[in-house]
Short mmCIF file of C-alpha atoms in Angstrom, two decimals:
data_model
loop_
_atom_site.label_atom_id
_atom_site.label_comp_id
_atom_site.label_asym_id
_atom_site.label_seq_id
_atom_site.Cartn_x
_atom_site.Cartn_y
_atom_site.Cartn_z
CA UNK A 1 -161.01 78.19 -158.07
CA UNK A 2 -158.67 80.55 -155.81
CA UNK A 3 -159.43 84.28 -155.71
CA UNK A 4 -156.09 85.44 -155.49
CA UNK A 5 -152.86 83.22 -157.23
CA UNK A 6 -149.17 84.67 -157.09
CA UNK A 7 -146.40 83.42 -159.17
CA UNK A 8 -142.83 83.28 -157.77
CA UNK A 9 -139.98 82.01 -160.57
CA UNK A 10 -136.41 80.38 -158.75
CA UNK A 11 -134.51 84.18 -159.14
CA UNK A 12 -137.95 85.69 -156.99
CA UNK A 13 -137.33 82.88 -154.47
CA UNK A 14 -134.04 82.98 -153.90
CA UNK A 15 -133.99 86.45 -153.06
CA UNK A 16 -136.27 86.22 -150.54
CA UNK A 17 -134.62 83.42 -149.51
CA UNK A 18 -131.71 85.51 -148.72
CA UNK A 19 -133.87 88.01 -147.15
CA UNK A 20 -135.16 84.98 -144.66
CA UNK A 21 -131.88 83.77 -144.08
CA UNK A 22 -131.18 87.29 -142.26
CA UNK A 23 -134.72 87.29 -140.22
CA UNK A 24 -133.97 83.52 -139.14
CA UNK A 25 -130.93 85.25 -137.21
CA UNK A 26 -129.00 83.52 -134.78
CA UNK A 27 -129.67 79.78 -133.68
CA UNK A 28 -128.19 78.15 -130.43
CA UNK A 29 -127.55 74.68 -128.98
CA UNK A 30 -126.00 74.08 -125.58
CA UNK A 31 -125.55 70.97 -123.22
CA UNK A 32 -122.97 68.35 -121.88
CA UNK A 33 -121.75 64.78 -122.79
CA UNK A 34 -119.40 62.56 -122.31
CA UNK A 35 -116.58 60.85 -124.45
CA UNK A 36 -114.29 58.36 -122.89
CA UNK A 37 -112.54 59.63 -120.23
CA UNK A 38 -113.48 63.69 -120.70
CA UNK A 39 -116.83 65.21 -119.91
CA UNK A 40 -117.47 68.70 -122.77
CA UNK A 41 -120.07 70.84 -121.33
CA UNK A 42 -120.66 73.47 -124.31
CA UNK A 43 -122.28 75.97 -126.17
CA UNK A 44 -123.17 77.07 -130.12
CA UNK A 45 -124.42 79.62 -132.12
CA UNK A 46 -124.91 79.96 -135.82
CA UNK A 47 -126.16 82.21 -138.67
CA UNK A 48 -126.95 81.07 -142.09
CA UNK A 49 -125.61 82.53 -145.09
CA UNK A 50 -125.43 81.73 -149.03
CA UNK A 51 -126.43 78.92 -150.67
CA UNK A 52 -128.36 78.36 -154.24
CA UNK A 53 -132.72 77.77 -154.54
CA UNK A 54 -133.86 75.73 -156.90
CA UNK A 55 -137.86 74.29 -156.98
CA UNK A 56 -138.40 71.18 -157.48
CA UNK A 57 -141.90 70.25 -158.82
CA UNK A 58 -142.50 67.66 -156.24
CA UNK A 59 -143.10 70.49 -153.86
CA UNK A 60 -139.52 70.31 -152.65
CA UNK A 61 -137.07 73.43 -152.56
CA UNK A 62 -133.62 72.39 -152.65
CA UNK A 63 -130.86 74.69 -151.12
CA UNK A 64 -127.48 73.69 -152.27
CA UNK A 65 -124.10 74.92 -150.38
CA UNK A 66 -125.87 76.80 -147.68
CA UNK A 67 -123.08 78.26 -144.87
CA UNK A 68 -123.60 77.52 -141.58
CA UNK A 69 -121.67 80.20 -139.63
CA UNK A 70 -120.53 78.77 -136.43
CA UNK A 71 -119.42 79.77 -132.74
CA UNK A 72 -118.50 77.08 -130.12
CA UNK A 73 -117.23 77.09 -127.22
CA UNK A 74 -116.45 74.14 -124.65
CA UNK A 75 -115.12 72.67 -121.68
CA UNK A 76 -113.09 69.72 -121.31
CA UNK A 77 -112.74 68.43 -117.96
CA UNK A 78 -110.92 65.35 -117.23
CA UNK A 79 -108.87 63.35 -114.50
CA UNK A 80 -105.50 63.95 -115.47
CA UNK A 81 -105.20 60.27 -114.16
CA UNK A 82 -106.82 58.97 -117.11
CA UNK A 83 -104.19 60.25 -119.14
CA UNK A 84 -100.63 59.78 -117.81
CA UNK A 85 -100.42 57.71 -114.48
CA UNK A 86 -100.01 59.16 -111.37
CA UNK A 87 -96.81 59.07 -109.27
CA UNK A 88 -95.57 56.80 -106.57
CA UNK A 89 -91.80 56.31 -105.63
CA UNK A 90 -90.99 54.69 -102.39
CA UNK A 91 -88.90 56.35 -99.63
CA UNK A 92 -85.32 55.12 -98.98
CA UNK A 93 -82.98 55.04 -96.11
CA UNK A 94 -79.47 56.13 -96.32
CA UNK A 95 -76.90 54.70 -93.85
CA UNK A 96 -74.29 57.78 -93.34
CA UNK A 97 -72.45 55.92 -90.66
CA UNK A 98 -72.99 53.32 -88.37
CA UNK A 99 -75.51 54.83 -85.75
CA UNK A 100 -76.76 57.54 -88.49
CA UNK A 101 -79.48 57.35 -90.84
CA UNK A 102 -81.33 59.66 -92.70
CA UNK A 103 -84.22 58.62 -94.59
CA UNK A 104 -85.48 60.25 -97.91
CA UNK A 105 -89.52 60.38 -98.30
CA UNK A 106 -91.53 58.79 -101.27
CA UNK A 107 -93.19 60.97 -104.05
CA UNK A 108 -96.34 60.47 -104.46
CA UNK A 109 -98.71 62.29 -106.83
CA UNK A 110 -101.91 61.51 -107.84
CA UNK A 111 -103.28 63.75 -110.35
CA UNK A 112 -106.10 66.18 -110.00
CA UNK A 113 -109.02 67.31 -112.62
CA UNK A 114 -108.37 69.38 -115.32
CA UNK A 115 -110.70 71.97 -117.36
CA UNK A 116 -109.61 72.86 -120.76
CA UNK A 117 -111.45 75.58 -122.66
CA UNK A 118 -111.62 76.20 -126.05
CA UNK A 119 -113.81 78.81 -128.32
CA UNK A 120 -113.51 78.12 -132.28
CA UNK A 121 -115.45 80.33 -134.73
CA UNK A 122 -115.57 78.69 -138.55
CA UNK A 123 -118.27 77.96 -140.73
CA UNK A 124 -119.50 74.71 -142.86
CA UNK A 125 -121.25 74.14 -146.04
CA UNK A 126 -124.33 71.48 -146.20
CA UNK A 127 -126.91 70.71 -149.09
CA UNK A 128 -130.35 69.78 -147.91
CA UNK A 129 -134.23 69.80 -149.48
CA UNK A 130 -136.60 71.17 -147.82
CA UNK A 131 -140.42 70.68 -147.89
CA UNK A 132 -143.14 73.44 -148.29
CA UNK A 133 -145.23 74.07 -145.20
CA UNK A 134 -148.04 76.37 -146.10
CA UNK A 135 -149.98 77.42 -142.92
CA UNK A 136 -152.19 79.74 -140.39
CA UNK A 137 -150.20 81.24 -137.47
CA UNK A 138 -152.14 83.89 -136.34
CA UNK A 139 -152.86 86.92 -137.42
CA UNK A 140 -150.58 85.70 -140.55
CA UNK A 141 -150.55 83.14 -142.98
CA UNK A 142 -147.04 82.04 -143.70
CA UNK A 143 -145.02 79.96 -145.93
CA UNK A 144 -142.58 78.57 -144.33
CA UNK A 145 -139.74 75.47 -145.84
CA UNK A 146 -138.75 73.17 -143.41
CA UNK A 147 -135.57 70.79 -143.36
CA UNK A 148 -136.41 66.83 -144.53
CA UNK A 149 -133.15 65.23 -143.52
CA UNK A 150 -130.25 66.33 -141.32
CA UNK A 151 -127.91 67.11 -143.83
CA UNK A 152 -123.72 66.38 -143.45
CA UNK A 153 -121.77 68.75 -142.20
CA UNK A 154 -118.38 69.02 -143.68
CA UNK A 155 -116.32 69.04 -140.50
CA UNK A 156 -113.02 67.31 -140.73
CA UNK A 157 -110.78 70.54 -141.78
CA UNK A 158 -112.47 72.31 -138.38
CA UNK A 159 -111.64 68.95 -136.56
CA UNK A 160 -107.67 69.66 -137.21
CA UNK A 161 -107.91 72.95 -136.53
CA UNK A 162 -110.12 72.43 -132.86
CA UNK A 163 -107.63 69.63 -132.29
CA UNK A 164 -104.52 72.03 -132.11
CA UNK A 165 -106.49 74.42 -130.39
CA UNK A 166 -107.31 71.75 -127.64
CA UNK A 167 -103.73 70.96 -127.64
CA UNK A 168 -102.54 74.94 -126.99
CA UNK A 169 -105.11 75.35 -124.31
CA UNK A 170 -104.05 72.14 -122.79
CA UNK A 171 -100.66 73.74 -121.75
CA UNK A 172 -101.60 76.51 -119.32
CA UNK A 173 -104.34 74.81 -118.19
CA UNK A 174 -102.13 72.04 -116.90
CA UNK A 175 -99.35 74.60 -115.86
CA UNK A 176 -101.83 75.26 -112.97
CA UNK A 177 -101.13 71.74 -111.95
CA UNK A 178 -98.58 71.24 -109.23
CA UNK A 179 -95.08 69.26 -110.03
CA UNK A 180 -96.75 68.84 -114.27
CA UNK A 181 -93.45 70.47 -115.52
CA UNK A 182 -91.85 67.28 -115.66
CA UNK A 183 -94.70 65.73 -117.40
CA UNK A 184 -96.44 68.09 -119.69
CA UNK A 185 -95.20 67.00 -122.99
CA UNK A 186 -96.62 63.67 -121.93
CA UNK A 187 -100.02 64.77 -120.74
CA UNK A 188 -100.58 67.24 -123.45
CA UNK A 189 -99.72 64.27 -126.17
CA UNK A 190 -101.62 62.11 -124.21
CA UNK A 191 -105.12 64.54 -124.42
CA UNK A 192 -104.81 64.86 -127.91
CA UNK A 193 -104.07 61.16 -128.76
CA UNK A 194 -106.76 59.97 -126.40
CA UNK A 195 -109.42 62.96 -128.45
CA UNK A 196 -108.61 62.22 -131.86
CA UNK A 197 -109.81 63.77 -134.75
CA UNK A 198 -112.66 60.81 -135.06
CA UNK A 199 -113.55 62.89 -131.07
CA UNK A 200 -113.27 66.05 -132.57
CA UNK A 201 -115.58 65.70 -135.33
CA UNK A 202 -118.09 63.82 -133.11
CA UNK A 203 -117.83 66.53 -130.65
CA UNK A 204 -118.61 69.19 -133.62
CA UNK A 205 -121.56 67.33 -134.76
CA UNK A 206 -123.06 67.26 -131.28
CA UNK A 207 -122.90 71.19 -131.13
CA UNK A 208 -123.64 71.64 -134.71
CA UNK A 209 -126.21 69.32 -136.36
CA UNK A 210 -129.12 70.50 -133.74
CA UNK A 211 -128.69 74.07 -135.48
CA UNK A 212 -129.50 72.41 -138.46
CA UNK A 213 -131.34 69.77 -138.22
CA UNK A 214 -134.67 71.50 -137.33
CA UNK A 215 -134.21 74.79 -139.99
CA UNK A 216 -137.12 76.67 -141.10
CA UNK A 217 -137.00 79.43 -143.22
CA UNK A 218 -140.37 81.89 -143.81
CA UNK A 219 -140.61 82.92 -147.56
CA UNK A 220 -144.01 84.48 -146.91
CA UNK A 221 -146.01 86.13 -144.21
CA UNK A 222 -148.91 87.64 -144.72
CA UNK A 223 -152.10 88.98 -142.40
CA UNK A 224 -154.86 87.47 -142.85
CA UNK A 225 -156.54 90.78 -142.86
CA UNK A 226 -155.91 91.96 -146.26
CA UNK A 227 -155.77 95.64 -147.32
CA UNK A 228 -157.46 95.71 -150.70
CA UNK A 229 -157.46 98.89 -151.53
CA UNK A 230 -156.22 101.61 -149.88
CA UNK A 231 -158.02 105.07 -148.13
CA UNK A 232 -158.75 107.69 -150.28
CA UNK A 233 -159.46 110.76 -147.88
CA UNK A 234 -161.19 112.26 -147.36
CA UNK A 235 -164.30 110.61 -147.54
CA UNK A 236 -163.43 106.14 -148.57
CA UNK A 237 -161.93 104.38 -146.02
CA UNK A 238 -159.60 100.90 -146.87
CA UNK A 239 -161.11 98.26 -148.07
CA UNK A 240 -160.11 95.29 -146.65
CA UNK A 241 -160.67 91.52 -147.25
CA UNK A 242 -159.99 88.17 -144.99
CA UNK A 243 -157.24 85.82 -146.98
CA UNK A 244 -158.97 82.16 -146.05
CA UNK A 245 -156.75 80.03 -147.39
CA UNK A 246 -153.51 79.62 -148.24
CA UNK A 247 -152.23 76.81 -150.54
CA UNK A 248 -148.66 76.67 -151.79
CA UNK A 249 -147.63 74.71 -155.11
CA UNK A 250 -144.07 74.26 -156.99
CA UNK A 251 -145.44 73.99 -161.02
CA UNK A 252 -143.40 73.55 -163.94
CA UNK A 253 -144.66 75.08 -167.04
CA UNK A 254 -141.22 75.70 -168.91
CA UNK A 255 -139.57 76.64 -165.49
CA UNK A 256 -140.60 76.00 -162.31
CA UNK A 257 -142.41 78.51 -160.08
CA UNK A 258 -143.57 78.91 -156.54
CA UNK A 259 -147.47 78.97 -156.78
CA UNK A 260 -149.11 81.11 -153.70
CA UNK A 261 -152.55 80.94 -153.98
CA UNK A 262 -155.91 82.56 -151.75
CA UNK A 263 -159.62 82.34 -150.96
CA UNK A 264 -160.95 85.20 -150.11
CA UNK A 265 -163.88 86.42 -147.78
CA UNK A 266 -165.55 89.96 -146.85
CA UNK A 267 -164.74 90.72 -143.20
#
């Protein structure tokens, strides 16, 4: 039999599920990849925020509409090649009379590289159970619920709107090009075409779903070394006892409750 059993009903949990929401703080991802013909090297952060606790007796806590609150920011670069062709006109002679000739050179341009960057600050809801994970990381014993599945994010409204962003940026980035003035309706259709929203929201999951995907929120955390009771100067010192073990049970009697319970030892 435990020596020490605490009871925590859904309301309890939730609000220190809020609370741990706040400690988690901010979570980052960062890396490169490529799509077709562009290369995104790119950077998240997120916060958490929101989202409704309910226990499940099978040990599984189940957060429902949960915000993840998102920064991104990423570089396209790409041969401009790739996306409208480059430019070769031959040169022509002119016969002005008949011993004079002037001849007019060929154009040719052949595109450069082109970075594009874009920042994009939204946030998206997911719904996702989570399994208990009672255990010892010293000096504390915590209680921590950990993600089971990487949950869907619900991206395709912030696909539209990074899209058009893309497309903006995409002008006075390629403004920088030499002789694009002629062209830049083309190549800035062409980016956005070649992207896609299907891009755009694979592009978003890349940065995203690794902020997710590996969540862990502490409900509890507790020394090991437990203050009993407390000094009572002048003369008693604190009493303290060593918490053991630390076992942690959803039950259902009428409504479910988090179950914390202890074995105890002198020091």
């Amino acid at each position: 039999m435990s020596d020490i059993v605490a009871v925590m009903d859904e309301y309890a949990a939730g609000q220190v599920f809020a609370v741990a929401e706040t400690k988690l703080g901010t979570v980052t991802n960062g890396g490169s990849s490529a799509f077709g013909p562009f290369t995104a090297s790119y950077s998240a952060s997120g916060s958490f925020s929101g989202g409704t606790l309910k226990l499940i007796p099978s040990n599984i806590v189940q957060i429902t509409r949960c915000s993840l609150n998102y920064k991104v920011h990423f570089n396209l670069s790409f041969d401009l090649s790739n996306i409208i062709p480059d430019v070769h006109i031959g040169g022509k002679t002119i016969r002005i009379t008949r011993w004079i000739r002037i001849r007019i050179p060929g154009l040719h341009i052949n595109w450069p590289n082109v970075n594009i960057p874009v920042t994009f600050l939204s946030s998206a809801l997911f719904t996702s159970n989570f399994a208990l994970h009672p255990h010892y990381a010293a000096p504390n014993w915590r209680v921590d619920i950990v993600i089971m599945s990487v949950p869907g994010l619900q991206l395709a409204p912030a696909a539209s709107a990074v899209l058009a962003l893309i497309g903006a940026a995409a002008a006075p980035a390629l403004m920088a090009v030499p002789l694009i003035g002629g062209f830049l309706g083309a190549a800035v259709l062409g980016i956005t075409n070649t992207i896609g929203i299907a891009g755009v929201t694979n592009l978003l999951g890349l940065m995203l779903t690794p902020l997710v995907s590996g969540t862990t929120f502490t409900l509890y955390d507790q020394p090991r070394h437990f203050p009993l009771l407390p000094a009572v100067p002048p003369l008693d010192p604190p009493v303290f006892i060593n918490l053991d073990q630390l076992t942690a049970l959803i039950i259902s009697g009428g409504e479910p409750e988090l179950l914390l319970s202890f074995d105890v030892s002198a020091p």
